[in-house]
CSV table of C-alpha atoms in Angstrom, one decimal:
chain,number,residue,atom,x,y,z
A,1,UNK,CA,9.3,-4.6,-23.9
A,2,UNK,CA,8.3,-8.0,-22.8
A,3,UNK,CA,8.4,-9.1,-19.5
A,4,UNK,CA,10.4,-11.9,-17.9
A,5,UNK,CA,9.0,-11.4,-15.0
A,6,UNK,CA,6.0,-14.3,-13.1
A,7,UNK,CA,3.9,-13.3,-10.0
A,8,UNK,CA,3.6,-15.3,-7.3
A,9,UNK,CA,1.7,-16.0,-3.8
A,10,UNK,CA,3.8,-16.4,-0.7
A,11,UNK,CA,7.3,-18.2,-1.3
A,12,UNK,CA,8.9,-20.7,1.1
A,13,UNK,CA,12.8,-21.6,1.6
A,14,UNK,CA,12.0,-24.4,-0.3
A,15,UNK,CA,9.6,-22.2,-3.2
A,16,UNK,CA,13.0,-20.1,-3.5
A,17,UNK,CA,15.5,-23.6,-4.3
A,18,UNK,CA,13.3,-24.7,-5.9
A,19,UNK,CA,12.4,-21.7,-8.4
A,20,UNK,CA,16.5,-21.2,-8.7
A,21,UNK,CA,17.1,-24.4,-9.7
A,22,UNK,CA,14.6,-23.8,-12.2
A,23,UNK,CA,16.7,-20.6,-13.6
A,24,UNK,CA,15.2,-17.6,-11.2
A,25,UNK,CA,17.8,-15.0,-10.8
A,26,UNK,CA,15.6,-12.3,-8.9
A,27,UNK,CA,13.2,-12.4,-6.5
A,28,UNK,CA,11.3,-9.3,-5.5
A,29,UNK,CA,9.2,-9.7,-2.2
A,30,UNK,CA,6.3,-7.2,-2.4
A,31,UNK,CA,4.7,-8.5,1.1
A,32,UNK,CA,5.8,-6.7,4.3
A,33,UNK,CA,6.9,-9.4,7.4
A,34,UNK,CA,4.2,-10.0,10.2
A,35,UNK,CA,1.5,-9.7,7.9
A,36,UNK,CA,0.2,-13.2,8.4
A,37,UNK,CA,1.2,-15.6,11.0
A,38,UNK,CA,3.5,-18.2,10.2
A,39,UNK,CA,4.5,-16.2,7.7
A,40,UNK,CA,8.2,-16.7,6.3
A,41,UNK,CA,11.0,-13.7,7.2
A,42,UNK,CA,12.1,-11.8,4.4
A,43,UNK,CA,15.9,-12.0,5.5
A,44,UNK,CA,15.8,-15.9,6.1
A,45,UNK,CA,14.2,-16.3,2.2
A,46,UNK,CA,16.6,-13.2,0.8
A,47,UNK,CA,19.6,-15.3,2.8
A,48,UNK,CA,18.4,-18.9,0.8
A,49,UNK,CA,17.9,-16.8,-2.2
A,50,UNK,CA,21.9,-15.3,-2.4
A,51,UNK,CA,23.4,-18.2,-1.3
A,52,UNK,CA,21.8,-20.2,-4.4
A,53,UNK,CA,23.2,-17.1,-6.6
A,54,UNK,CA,20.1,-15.4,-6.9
A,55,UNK,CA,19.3,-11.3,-6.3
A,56,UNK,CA,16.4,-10.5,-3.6
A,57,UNK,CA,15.1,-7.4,-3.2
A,58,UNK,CA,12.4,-6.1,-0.2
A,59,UNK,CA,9.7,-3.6,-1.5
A,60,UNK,CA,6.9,-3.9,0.5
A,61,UNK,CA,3.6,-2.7,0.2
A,62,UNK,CA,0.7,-2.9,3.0
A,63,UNK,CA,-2.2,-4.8,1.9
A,64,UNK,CA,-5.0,-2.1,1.0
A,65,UNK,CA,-2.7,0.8,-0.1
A,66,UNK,CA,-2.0,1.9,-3.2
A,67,UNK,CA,1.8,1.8,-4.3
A,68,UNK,CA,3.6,5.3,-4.2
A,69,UNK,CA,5.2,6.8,-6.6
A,70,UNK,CA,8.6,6.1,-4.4
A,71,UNK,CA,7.9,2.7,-4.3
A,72,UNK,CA,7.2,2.6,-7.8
A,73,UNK,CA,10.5,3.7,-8.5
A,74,UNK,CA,12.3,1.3,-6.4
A,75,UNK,CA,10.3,-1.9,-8.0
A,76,UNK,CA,11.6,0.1,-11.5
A,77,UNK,CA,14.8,0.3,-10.6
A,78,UNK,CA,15.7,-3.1,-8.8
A,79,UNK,CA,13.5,-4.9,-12.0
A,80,UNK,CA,15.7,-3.2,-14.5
A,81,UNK,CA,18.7,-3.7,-13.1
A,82,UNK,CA,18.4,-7.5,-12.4
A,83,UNK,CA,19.2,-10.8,-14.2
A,84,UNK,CA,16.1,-12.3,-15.4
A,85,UNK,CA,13.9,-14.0,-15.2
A,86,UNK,CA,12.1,-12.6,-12.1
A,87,UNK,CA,9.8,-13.6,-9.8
A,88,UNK,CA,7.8,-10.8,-8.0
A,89,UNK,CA,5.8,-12.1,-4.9
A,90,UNK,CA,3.4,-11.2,-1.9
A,91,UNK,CA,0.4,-12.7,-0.2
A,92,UNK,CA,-1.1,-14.2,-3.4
A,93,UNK,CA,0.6,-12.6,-6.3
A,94,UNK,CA,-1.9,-9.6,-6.9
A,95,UNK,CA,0.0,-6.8,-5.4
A,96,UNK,CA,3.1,-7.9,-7.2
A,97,UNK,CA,1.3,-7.0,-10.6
A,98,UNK,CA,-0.2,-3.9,-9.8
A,99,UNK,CA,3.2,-2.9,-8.7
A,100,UNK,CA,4.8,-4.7,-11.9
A,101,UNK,CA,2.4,-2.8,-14.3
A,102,UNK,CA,2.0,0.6,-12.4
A,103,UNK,CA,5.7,1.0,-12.7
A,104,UNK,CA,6.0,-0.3,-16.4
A,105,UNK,CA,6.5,2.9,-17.9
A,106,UNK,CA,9.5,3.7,-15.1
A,107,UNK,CA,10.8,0.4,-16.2
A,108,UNK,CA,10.8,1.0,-20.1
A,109,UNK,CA,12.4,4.3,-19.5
A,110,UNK,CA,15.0,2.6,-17.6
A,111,UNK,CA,15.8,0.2,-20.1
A,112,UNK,CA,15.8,2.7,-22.4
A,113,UNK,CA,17.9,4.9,-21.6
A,114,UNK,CA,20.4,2.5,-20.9
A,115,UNK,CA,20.5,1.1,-24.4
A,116,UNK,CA,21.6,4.7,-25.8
A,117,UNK,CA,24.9,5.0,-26.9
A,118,UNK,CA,27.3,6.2,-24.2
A,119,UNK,CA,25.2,4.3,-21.2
């Protein structure tokens, strides 16, 4: 499998339009809101996001903890079922890989199985 997928440190409205523009069809925010003053809201990036034509997912994950294996799934699924590329994001990009990597194998299954015949 080869990913189409880049990590990223905290987006702006303007980070969003611009990365659409550049072809992003997903974004997947990996940073939960209030973490950081000043911080930009989820909803007000997922809202620029849509209206440019783009998926946006939330999946969270508190800086610290280690990603469970419900969250995992949900990164899995929401990856496999987007348009690509994808840009996975949080404070500065870190957490979005471990997520990214740790639910690989969730991912590849996913894909997987929906290439069989009758899927």
């Amino acid at each position: 499998m080869q990913d189409e997928v880049e990590f990223a440190g905290q987006l702006t409205i303007d980070d969003i339009k611009q990365l659409a523009a550049q072809g992003v069809k997903t974004f997947i925010c990996n940073r939960p809101d209030g973490e950081e003053p000043g911080q930009p809201f989820a909803k007000d990036l997922q809202t620029t996001a849509e209206l440019l034509g783009a998926s946006f997912y939330m999946i969270p994950l508190a800086t610290g903890v280690a990603p469970s294996q419900t969250l995992l799934q949900q990164y899995a699924d929401a990856y496999a079922q987007s348009a690509k590329p994808v840009v996975a994001f949080c404070r500065s990009g870190r957490r979005s890989s471990v997520i990214h990597y740790s639910a690989k194998p969730l991912i590849e299954q996913l894909l997987s199985s929906s290439k069989q015949p009758g899927n």
